Coordinates of C-alpha atoms and ligand atoms in Angstrom, one line a residue:
M246 CA 21.8 20.5 14.5
E247 CA 21.9 17.2 16.4
K248 CA 22.5 14.3 14.0
A249 CA 19.9 11.6 13.8
K250 CA 20.8 8.1 15.1
F251 CA 18.8 6.2 12.7
A252 CA 17.1 6.6 9.3
I253 CA 14.1 5.1 7.7
V254 CA 13.6 5.1 3.9
G255 CA 10.0 4.3 2.9
L256 CA 7.1 6.0 4.8
G257 CA 4.3 3.5 4.0
V258 CA 2.2 1.9 6.7
M259 CA 5.2 0.2 8.3
G260 CA 7.9 2.9 7.8
Q261 CA 5.9 5.7 9.4
N262 CA 5.0 3.6 12.5
L263 CA 8.5 2.2 13.0
A264 CA 9.9 5.7 12.8
L265 CA 7.5 6.9 15.5
N266 CA 8.3 3.8 17.6
I267 CA 12.1 4.3 17.4
A268 CA 11.8 8.1 18.0
N269 CA 9.5 7.5 21.0
N270 CA 12.3 5.3 22.4
G271 CA 14.6 8.3 22.4
Y272 CA 16.5 7.8 19.1
P273 CA 16.2 10.7 16.7
V274 CA 15.1 9.4 13.3
A275 CA 15.7 10.9 9.8
V276 CA 13.1 9.9 7.3
F277 CA 12.9 9.8 3.5
N278 CA 10.3 8.7 1.1
R279 CA 10.4 8.5 -2.7
T280 CA 7.2 10.5 -3.0
E281 CA 8.2 13.8 -1.3
S282 CA 4.7 14.8 -0.4
V283 CA 4.4 11.8 1.8
T284 CA 7.3 12.9 3.9
R285 CA 6.1 16.5 4.1
Q286 CA 2.6 15.3 5.2
F287 CA 4.0 12.9 7.8
V288 CA 6.4 15.4 9.3
A289 CA 3.8 18.2 9.3
G290 CA 1.5 16.1 11.4
L291 CA 4.1 15.6 14.2
P292 CA 4.9 17.7 17.2
A293 CA 8.2 19.7 16.8
D294 CA 9.9 17.7 19.6
Q295 CA 8.9 14.3 18.1
G296 CA 12.5 13.6 17.1
I297 CA 11.7 12.9 13.5
I298 CA 13.6 14.8 10.8
G299 CA 12.2 14.9 7.3
T300 CA 14.7 14.7 4.5
Y301 CA 14.1 15.2 0.8
S302 CA 17.2 13.7 -1.0
Y303 CA 19.5 10.9 -0.3
V304 CA 22.4 13.4 0.2
E305 CA 20.4 15.2 2.9
L306 CA 19.5 11.9 4.5
A307 CA 23.1 10.8 4.6
D308 CA 24.2 14.1 6.0
S309 CA 21.6 14.1 8.7
L310 CA 23.0 10.9 10.3
E311 CA 25.7 10.2 12.8
K312 CA 28.3 7.7 11.7
P313 CA 28.4 4.9 11.1
R314 CA 25.0 5.5 9.5
R315 CA 22.2 3.2 10.3
I316 CA 19.6 3.2 7.5
M317 CA 16.5 1.0 7.4
L318 CA 14.6 0.4 4.2
M319 CA 10.9 -0.2 4.7
V320 CA 9.9 -0.3 1.0
K321 CA 8.1 -2.7 -1.3
A322 CA 10.1 -6.0 -1.5
G323 CA 11.8 -6.8 -4.8
P324 CA 13.4 -4.4 -7.3
A325 CA 12.5 -1.4 -5.1
V326 CA 15.0 -2.5 -2.5
D327 CA 17.8 -2.8 -5.1
A328 CA 16.8 0.6 -6.5
V329 CA 17.0 2.3 -3.1
I330 CA 20.3 0.7 -2.2
A331 CA 21.8 1.8 -5.5
A332 CA 20.6 5.3 -5.1
L333 CA 21.8 5.5 -1.5
K334 CA 25.3 3.9 -1.9
P335 CA 27.1 6.9 -3.5
H336 CA 26.3 8.9 -0.3
L337 CA 27.5 6.3 2.2
E338 CA 30.9 5.2 3.5
P339 CA 32.4 1.7 4.3
G340 CA 31.2 0.7 7.8
D341 CA 27.7 2.2 7.3
I342 CA 24.8 -0.1 8.1
L343 CA 21.9 -0.9 5.8
I344 CA 18.9 -2.7 7.1
D345 CA 16.2 -4.1 4.9
G346 CA 13.1 -4.5 7.0
G347 CA 10.6 -5.4 4.3
N348 CA 9.3 -8.8 3.4
S349 CA 12.2 -9.6 1.1
Y350 CA 12.9 -13.0 -0.5
F351 CA 15.7 -14.5 1.5
E352 CA 17.8 -15.4 -1.6
D353 CA 17.7 -11.7 -2.6
T354 CA 19.0 -10.9 0.9
E355 CA 21.8 -13.5 0.5
R356 CA 22.8 -11.8 -2.8
R357 CA 22.6 -8.3 -1.3
T358 CA 24.7 -9.4 1.6
V359 CA 27.5 -10.5 -0.7
E360 CA 27.3 -7.4 -2.9
L361 CA 27.2 -4.9 0.0
E362 CA 29.9 -6.6 2.1
K363 CA 32.2 -6.6 -0.9
E364 CA 31.9 -2.8 -0.9
G365 CA 32.5 -2.5 2.9
F366 CA 28.9 -1.9 4.0
L367 CA 27.3 -3.9 6.8
F368 CA 23.9 -5.4 5.9
I369 CA 21.0 -6.7 8.0
G370 CA 18.0 -8.4 6.4
T371 CA 15.3 -8.4 9.1
G372 CA 11.8 -9.7 9.3
V373 CA 9.5 -7.3 11.1
S374 CA 6.0 -8.5 12.1
G375 CA 3.1 -6.9 13.7
G376 CA 1.5 -4.8 11.0
E377 CA 0.7 -1.2 11.6
E378 CA 0.0 -1.5 15.3
G379 CA 3.0 -3.7 16.0
A380 CA 5.3 -1.3 14.1
L381 CA 4.2 1.5 16.3
H382 CA 3.9 -0.2 19.7
G383 CA 6.4 -3.0 19.4
P384 CA 6.8 -5.5 16.6
S385 CA 8.6 -8.9 16.7
I386 CA 11.9 -8.3 14.9
M387 CA 14.0 -11.1 13.2
P388 CA 17.4 -9.7 12.2
G389 CA 19.8 -11.7 10.2
G390 CA 23.2 -10.8 8.6
S391 CA 26.2 -8.9 9.9
V392 CA 27.0 -9.7 13.6
D393 CA 28.8 -6.3 13.9
A394 CA 25.7 -4.5 12.5
W395 CA 23.5 -6.3 15.0
A396 CA 25.8 -5.2 17.9
A397 CA 25.3 -1.6 16.7
L398 CA 21.5 -2.0 16.5
K399 CA 20.8 -4.2 19.4
D400 CA 19.9 -1.6 22.0
M401 CA 17.7 0.3 19.6
F402 CA 15.8 -2.7 18.3
T403 CA 15.4 -4.1 21.8
A404 CA 13.8 -0.8 22.9
A405 CA 11.5 -0.8 19.9
A406 CA 10.5 -4.5 20.0
A407 CA 7.5 -5.9 21.7
K408 CA 8.0 -7.4 25.1
A409 CA 6.5 -10.7 26.1
Y410 CA 4.5 -11.1 29.4
D411 CA 7.8 -11.9 31.2
G412 CA 9.4 -8.7 29.9
E413 CA 11.6 -10.5 27.4
P414 CA 12.1 -8.5 24.1
C415 CA 10.8 -10.0 20.9
V416 CA 14.0 -9.5 19.0
D417 CA 17.3 -11.4 18.8
Y418 CA 20.0 -12.2 16.2
I419 CA 18.6 -14.9 14.0
G420 CA 21.6 -16.0 12.0
P421 CA 23.9 -15.1 9.1
R422 CA 23.0 -13.7 5.6
G423 CA 19.3 -14.3 4.7
A424 CA 18.4 -16.1 8.0
G425 CA 16.2 -13.2 9.3
H426 CA 14.2 -13.0 6.1
Y427 CA 14.0 -16.8 5.9
V428 CA 12.5 -17.0 9.4
K429 CA 10.0 -14.2 8.6
T430 CA 8.9 -16.0 5.5
V431 CA 8.2 -19.2 7.4
H432 CA 6.4 -17.0 10.0
N433 CA 4.2 -15.8 7.2
G434 CA 3.7 -19.4 6.0
I435 CA 2.4 -20.4 9.4
E436 CA 0.3 -17.2 9.4
Y437 CA -1.3 -18.3 6.1
A438 CA -2.0 -21.8 7.5
I439 CA -3.6 -20.5 10.7
M440 CA -5.7 -17.9 8.9
Q441 CA -7.0 -20.5 6.4
M442 CA -8.0 -22.9 9.2
I443 CA -9.8 -20.1 11.0
A444 CA -11.6 -19.3 7.8
E445 CA -12.6 -22.9 7.3
V446 CA -13.9 -23.0 10.9
Y447 CA -15.9 -19.8 10.2
D448 CA -17.4 -21.5 7.1
L449 CA -18.4 -24.6 9.1
L450 CA -19.9 -22.6 11.9
N451 CA -21.6 -20.0 9.7
R452 CA -22.7 -22.0 6.6
G453 CA -22.7 -25.4 8.2
L454 CA -24.2 -24.7 11.7
G455 CA -25.9 -21.4 11.0
L456 CA -24.2 -19.3 13.6
S457 CA -24.8 -15.6 13.0
T458 CA -21.9 -13.2 12.7
M459 CA -22.6 -11.8 16.2
E460 CA -22.7 -15.4 17.6
L461 CA -19.4 -16.0 15.9
S462 CA -17.9 -12.9 17.5
E463 CA -19.0 -14.1 21.0
L464 CA -17.7 -17.6 20.3
F465 CA -14.3 -16.4 19.1
K466 CA -14.1 -14.0 22.0
E467 CA -14.7 -17.0 24.4
W468 CA -12.1 -19.0 22.6
D469 CA -9.6 -16.2 22.8
A470 CA -9.9 -16.4 26.6
G471 CA -8.7 -20.0 26.6
E472 CA -6.1 -22.2 25.0
L473 CA -6.7 -20.6 21.6
A474 CA -5.6 -17.2 22.9
S475 CA -3.8 -15.6 20.1
Y476 CA -3.7 -12.4 18.0
L477 CA -5.4 -14.0 15.0
V478 CA -8.3 -15.4 17.1
E479 CA -8.6 -12.0 18.8
I480 CA -8.8 -10.0 15.6
T481 CA -11.3 -12.5 14.2
Y482 CA -13.8 -11.8 17.0
K483 CA -13.2 -8.1 16.6
I484 CA -13.8 -8.4 12.8
F485 CA -17.1 -10.3 13.4
E486 CA -18.4 -7.6 15.8
K487 CA -17.7 -4.7 13.3
V488 CA -20.8 -3.3 11.8
D489 CA -20.8 -1.4 8.5
P490 CA -22.1 2.1 9.4
E491 CA -23.6 2.6 5.9
T492 CA -25.7 -0.6 5.8
G493 CA -25.9 -1.7 9.4
K494 CA -24.7 -5.1 8.4
P495 CA -21.7 -7.0 9.7
L496 CA -18.8 -5.6 7.6
V497 CA -17.3 -9.0 7.1
D498 CA -20.4 -10.1 5.2
L499 CA -19.8 -7.2 2.7
I500 CA -16.2 -8.1 1.9
V501 CA -15.5 -9.8 -1.4
D502 CA -14.4 -13.4 -0.8
E503 CA -11.1 -13.3 -2.8
A504 CA -8.0 -13.5 -0.7
Q505 CA -4.9 -11.7 -2.0
Q506 CA -1.3 -12.5 -1.3
K507 CA 2.0 -10.8 -1.7
G508 CA 4.2 -13.9 -1.9
T509 CA 5.6 -15.0 1.4
G510 CA 3.2 -17.9 1.9
K511 CA 3.9 -19.1 -1.6
W512 CA 7.7 -18.7 -1.1
T513 CA 7.4 -20.8 2.1
S514 CA 5.8 -23.7 0.1
Q515 CA 8.1 -23.3 -2.8
N516 CA 11.1 -23.4 -0.6
A517 CA 9.7 -26.4 1.4
F518 CA 9.4 -28.2 -1.9
D519 CA 13.0 -27.3 -2.8
L520 CA 14.2 -28.6 0.6
G521 CA 11.9 -31.6 0.8
A522 CA 10.1 -30.5 3.9
P523 CA 6.4 -31.4 4.4
T524 CA 4.3 -28.2 4.8
H525 CA 0.9 -29.6 4.0
T526 CA -1.2 -26.9 5.7
I527 CA 0.8 -24.0 4.4
N528 CA 0.5 -25.4 0.9
A529 CA -3.2 -25.9 1.4
A530 CA -3.6 -22.3 2.6
V531 CA -1.7 -20.9 -0.5
T532 CA -3.9 -23.1 -2.8
S533 CA -7.0 -22.0 -1.0
R534 CA -6.2 -18.3 -1.6
I535 CA -5.6 -19.1 -5.2
I536 CA -9.1 -20.8 -5.7
S537 CA -10.7 -17.9 -3.7
G538 CA -9.4 -15.6 -6.5
M539 CA -11.4 -17.6 -9.1
K540 CA -14.6 -15.8 -8.2
S541 CA -16.1 -15.6 -11.6
Q542 CA -15.5 -19.3 -12.4
R543 CA -16.9 -20.2 -8.9
T544 CA -20.0 -18.2 -9.6
V545 CA -20.6 -20.1 -12.8
A546 CA -19.8 -23.4 -11.3
Q547 CA -22.2 -23.0 -8.3
A548 CA -25.1 -22.7 -10.7
L549 CA -24.0 -25.9 -12.6
I550 CA -22.6 -28.2 -10.0
D551 CA -24.7 -29.6 -7.1
G552 CA -23.0 -30.7 -3.9
P553 CA -24.5 -32.8 -1.1
S554 CA -28.0 -31.8 -0.1
E555 CA -27.4 -32.8 3.5
K556 CA -27.8 -30.2 6.3
F557 CA -26.2 -30.4 9.7
S558 CA -28.5 -32.3 12.0
G559 CA -26.3 -33.3 15.0
D560 CA -25.8 -31.7 18.4
R561 CA -24.7 -28.1 17.6
E562 CA -23.0 -27.4 21.0
A563 CA -21.0 -30.7 20.8
M564 CA -20.0 -29.8 17.2
I565 CA -18.8 -26.3 18.3
A566 CA -16.7 -27.9 21.1
A567 CA -15.2 -30.4 18.6
I568 CA -14.5 -27.5 16.1
K569 CA -12.6 -25.7 18.9
N570 CA -10.4 -28.7 19.6
A571 CA -9.9 -29.3 15.9
L572 CA -8.7 -25.8 15.4
Y573 CA -6.3 -26.1 18.3
A574 CA -4.9 -29.3 17.0
G575 CA -4.6 -27.9 13.5
I576 CA -2.8 -24.8 14.8
I577 CA -0.3 -27.0 16.6
L578 CA 0.3 -29.0 13.4
A579 CA 0.8 -25.8 11.5
Y580 CA 3.5 -24.7 14.0
A581 CA 5.0 -28.3 13.8
Q582 CA 5.3 -27.9 10.0
G583 CA 6.8 -24.5 10.2
F584 CA 9.4 -25.4 12.8
G585 CA 10.1 -28.6 10.9
L586 CA 10.9 -26.6 7.8
L587 CA 13.1 -24.3 9.9
H588 CA 15.0 -27.3 11.1
V589 CA 15.7 -28.5 7.6
A590 CA 16.6 -25.0 6.3
S591 CA 18.9 -24.4 9.2
E592 CA 21.0 -27.3 8.1
E593 CA 20.7 -26.6 4.4
Y594 CA 21.7 -23.0 4.6
D595 CA 24.0 -23.2 7.7
Y596 CA 21.8 -20.7 9.5
D597 CA 22.3 -22.5 12.9
L598 CA 18.8 -21.4 13.9
D599 CA 17.9 -21.5 17.6
M600 CA 14.2 -22.7 17.6
Q601 CA 13.7 -21.9 21.3
M602 CA 14.8 -18.3 20.6
I603 CA 12.5 -18.1 17.5
A604 CA 9.5 -19.3 19.5
K605 CA 10.5 -16.8 22.2
I606 CA 10.5 -13.8 19.9
W607 CA 7.3 -14.8 18.3
R608 CA 5.5 -14.7 21.6
A609 CA 4.5 -11.1 21.3
G610 CA 4.4 -8.3 18.6
C611 CA 3.9 -10.6 15.6
I612 CA 0.9 -11.8 13.7
I613 CA 1.2 -15.4 14.8
R614 CA 1.7 -14.5 18.5
A615 CA -0.2 -16.9 20.7
D616 CA -0.1 -18.3 24.2
L617 CA 0.8 -21.6 22.5
L618 CA 4.2 -20.1 21.6
D619 CA 5.2 -20.0 25.2
D620 CA 4.6 -23.8 25.3
I621 CA 6.6 -24.2 22.1
M622 CA 9.4 -22.3 23.6
K623 CA 9.3 -24.6 26.6
A624 CA 9.3 -27.7 24.4
F625 CA 12.5 -26.5 22.7
D626 CA 13.9 -25.7 26.2
R627 CA 13.3 -29.3 27.2
D628 CA 14.9 -30.5 24.0
P629 CA 16.9 -28.0 21.9
G630 CA 17.3 -30.6 19.1
L631 CA 13.6 -31.4 18.8
V632 CA 13.1 -32.1 15.1
N633 CA 9.3 -32.1 15.3
L634 CA 6.9 -30.7 17.9
L635 CA 4.9 -34.0 17.7
L636 CA 7.9 -35.7 19.3
D637 CA 7.5 -33.6 22.4
D638 CA 5.3 -35.4 25.0
D639 CA 3.0 -32.5 25.7
F640 CA 2.4 -31.5 22.1
R641 CA 1.9 -35.1 21.0
E642 CA -0.7 -35.6 23.8
A643 CA -2.4 -32.3 22.9
V644 CA -2.9 -33.5 19.3
V645 CA -3.5 -37.1 20.0
S646 CA -6.3 -36.3 22.5
R647 CA -7.9 -34.0 20.0
Q648 CA -7.5 -36.1 16.8
G649 CA -11.0 -37.6 17.2
D650 CA -12.5 -34.1 17.1
L651 CA -10.3 -33.1 14.2
R652 CA -11.5 -36.2 12.3
H653 CA -15.1 -35.7 13.2
V654 CA -15.0 -32.0 12.1
I655 CA -13.4 -32.9 8.8
I656 CA -15.9 -35.7 8.1
N657 CA -18.8 -33.2 8.8
G658 CA -17.2 -30.6 6.5
I659 CA -17.0 -33.3 3.7
K660 CA -20.6 -34.4 4.3
L661 CA -21.8 -30.8 4.1
G662 CA -19.7 -30.0 1.1
I663 CA -17.8 -27.3 2.9
P664 CA -14.1 -27.2 1.9
V665 CA -11.9 -28.0 4.9
Y666 CA -8.6 -28.4 2.9
A667 CA -6.3 -26.8 5.5
L668 CA -7.8 -28.7 8.4
S669 CA -7.7 -32.0 6.5
S670 CA -4.2 -31.3 5.3
A671 CA -3.1 -30.9 9.0
L672 CA -4.7 -34.2 9.8
A673 CA -3.0 -35.8 6.7
Y674 CA 0.3 -34.5 7.9
F675 CA -0.3 -35.9 11.4
D676 CA -1.4 -39.3 10.0
A677 CA 1.5 -39.5 7.6
Y678 CA 4.1 -38.4 10.2
R679 CA 2.9 -41.1 12.7
T680 CA 2.8 -43.9 10.1
E681 CA 5.9 -46.0 9.8
R682 CA 4.9 -47.7 6.5
L683 CA 3.3 -45.4 3.9
P684 CA 2.2 -46.6 0.5
A685 CA 5.3 -45.1 -1.2
N686 CA 6.5 -48.7 -1.8
L687 CA 3.9 -48.8 -4.6
I688 CA 5.1 -45.5 -6.0
Q689 CA 8.7 -46.8 -6.1
A690 CA 7.4 -50.0 -7.9
Q691 CA 5.5 -47.8 -10.4
R692 CA 8.6 -45.6 -11.0
D693 CA 10.7 -48.7 -11.6
Y694 CA 8.0 -50.2 -13.9
F695 CA 7.8 -47.3 -16.2
G696 CA 11.2 -45.6 -15.9
A697 CA 13.7 -48.2 -14.5
H698 CA 14.3 -45.8 -11.6
T699 CA 15.1 -48.7 -9.3
Y700 CA 13.9 -49.3 -5.7
R701 CA 15.3 -50.4 -2.4
R702 CA 14.1 -53.5 -0.5
L703 CA 13.2 -54.1 3.1
D704 CA 15.0 -57.4 3.3
K705 CA 18.3 -56.7 1.7
E706 CA 20.7 -53.8 1.0
G707 CA 21.2 -52.4 -2.5
S708 CA 19.4 -50.9 -5.4
F709 CA 17.1 -53.1 -7.5
H710 CA 15.4 -53.1 -10.9
T711 CA 12.8 -55.6 -12.0
D712 CA 11.7 -56.4 -15.5
W713 CA 8.0 -56.0 -14.5
Ligands
NDP916 N1 1.9 -3.9 6.0 C1 2.3 -4.9 6.8 O1 1.5 -5.4 7.7 C2 3.6 -5.4 6.8 C3 4.5 -5.1 5.7 N2 5.8 -5.6 5.7 C4 6.7 -5.3 4.6 O2 7.3 -4.0 4.8 C5 7.5 -3.4 3.6 C6 6.7 -2.1 3.5 O3 5.4 -2.4 3.7 P1 4.2 -1.3 3.9 O4 4.7 -0.2 4.7 O5 3.0 -2.1 4.2 O6 4.1 -0.8 2.3 P2 3.3 0.4 1.7 O7 2.7 -0.1 0.5 O8 2.4 1.1 2.8 O9 4.5 1.4 1.3 C7 5.4 1.0 0.4 C8 6.6 2.0 0.5 O10 7.6 1.5 -0.5 C9 8.0 2.7 -1.2 N3 8.4 2.3 -2.5 C10 7.8 1.4 -3.4 N4 8.5 1.3 -4.5 C11 9.6 2.0 -4.4 C12 10.7 2.3 -5.2 N5 10.8 1.7 -6.4 N6 11.6 3.1 -4.7 C13 11.5 3.7 -3.5 N7 10.5 3.5 -2.7 C14 9.5 2.7 -3.1 C15 6.7 3.6 -1.3 O11 7.1 4.9 -1.6 P3 6.1 5.8 -2.4 O12 5.3 6.5 -1.3 O13 6.9 6.8 -3.1 O14 5.2 5.0 -3.3 C16 6.3 3.4 0.2 O15 7.0 4.2 1.0 C17 7.1 -4.4 2.5 O16 8.2 -5.1 2.1 C18 6.1 -5.2 3.2 O17 5.9 -6.5 2.6 C19 6.3 -6.4 6.7 C20 5.5 -6.7 7.8 C21 4.1 -6.2 7.9
5RP917 O1 4.1 -9.7 6.7 C1 3.0 -9.4 6.9 C2 2.3 -10.0 8.2 O2 3.2 -10.8 8.9 C3 2.3 -8.7 5.9 O3 1.0 -8.2 6.4 C4 2.1 -9.4 4.6 O4 1.7 -8.5 3.6 C5 1.1 -10.6 4.8 O5 1.2 -11.4 3.6 P1 0.1 -11.4 2.5 O6 0.0 -9.9 2.0 O7 0.6 -12.3 1.4 O8 -1.2 -11.9 3.1

């Protein structure tokens, strides 16, 4: 029997769709899943000439593959990845390639790279973004790790990846060791920030201005046809238009307001703290998901605590226009924070990240794909060393010209008692970044006062302590 050219372990949402995608591109794929019935069911539903071979043990999987073997894990991140690697290894040979396509923590990928390379295996830790549909029709793929392994995967991944409007594939080699998973983590951090700002805008429009769910759908559809064109805005209008067949009500209105999280957004913030990179809006988005989970406390608190009684009384159309501009500015600021973090991490971890290439491969296939990414790519083309998007003339102007609307929208959210934490964090980031003298001089004085931590002076070199 013809040997398979690729294997996927883990037939969840992503694994099944990636297997189909790769097979549809002419590469026979062997598949394996811990729960055997899942494999049987998956394979049974496929035409005989689909090019997908079900296997039911790791020995069978290894035997079904041409050498060097190329095996991709699409399993739950964490201990499951180590468990699968440990179970697979006895059936592999030096030179075989293991690929972890899950949302693994980048430091786990760093560790696995060292461990596997010591034993002669090649390892790739890759971000894969696009969800179920992207995995099937073309995700954005962010591989990091062994350069030799990348050479052996390049054609296949290029065929399977999304293509941007100019035909360019949304995959490229990101960098050594954990670089691919690092970049995917920051991708998700930006995803959290944009989702939270869209949610806040929804709250302002719905609770604040009284737009119905159908009106919201029309508005977001209109926005998606302009500068806000992006996957997240597109799915938002599609979510708003979905009616629950049982009740006839908009489905979104029936969904419990508790956002869950698997960890990548939190890891982005945690790592940004470790590296000393400001990611205000990502942090705000993580915190906002956390407070959303405190539903029972919020229910008690609502009955006890009054907010402002003020209702929106201004020009509704003007406010909607301002909200659109505020969201666009906020999204630019979220990308600025994400790319700013990548810049710091690239130096810290010697990843040598190419920001233009990262923007390029995020233009299609992934969850944060947006027309804006084409402009971001061009900004890094103009200046490959750009440390912050706000230092690019076009992006600076885009935010500066909308800052009035961002401020106006936040003020209105505050007046109405509607939380706009992510939007206001984006503005705080912008205001802090553009301010030469922040009040941190006082913090230094306080630290020196209580802890003799010393401070530096503007007017002379050195380190000083005062007996306050
Ligand atoms: N869903 C999405 O939109 C995206 C997900 N990802 C990442 O891709 C990976 C897979 O996600 P997804 O397909 O959604 O996950 P699912 O929850 O749909 O599937 C999880 C898979 O992991 C397997 N698994 C879990 N624990 C173990 C274990 N200890 N040993 C062996 N196999 C195990 C499951 O096998 P079994 O059937 O036996 O339980 C199943 O095949 C995750 O890391 C996820 O974070 C990345 C991008 C997008
Ligand atoms: O990687 C993804 C999208 O890019 C996954 O859908 C991930 O699960 C999203 O993160 P979370 O579950 O924390 O919202």
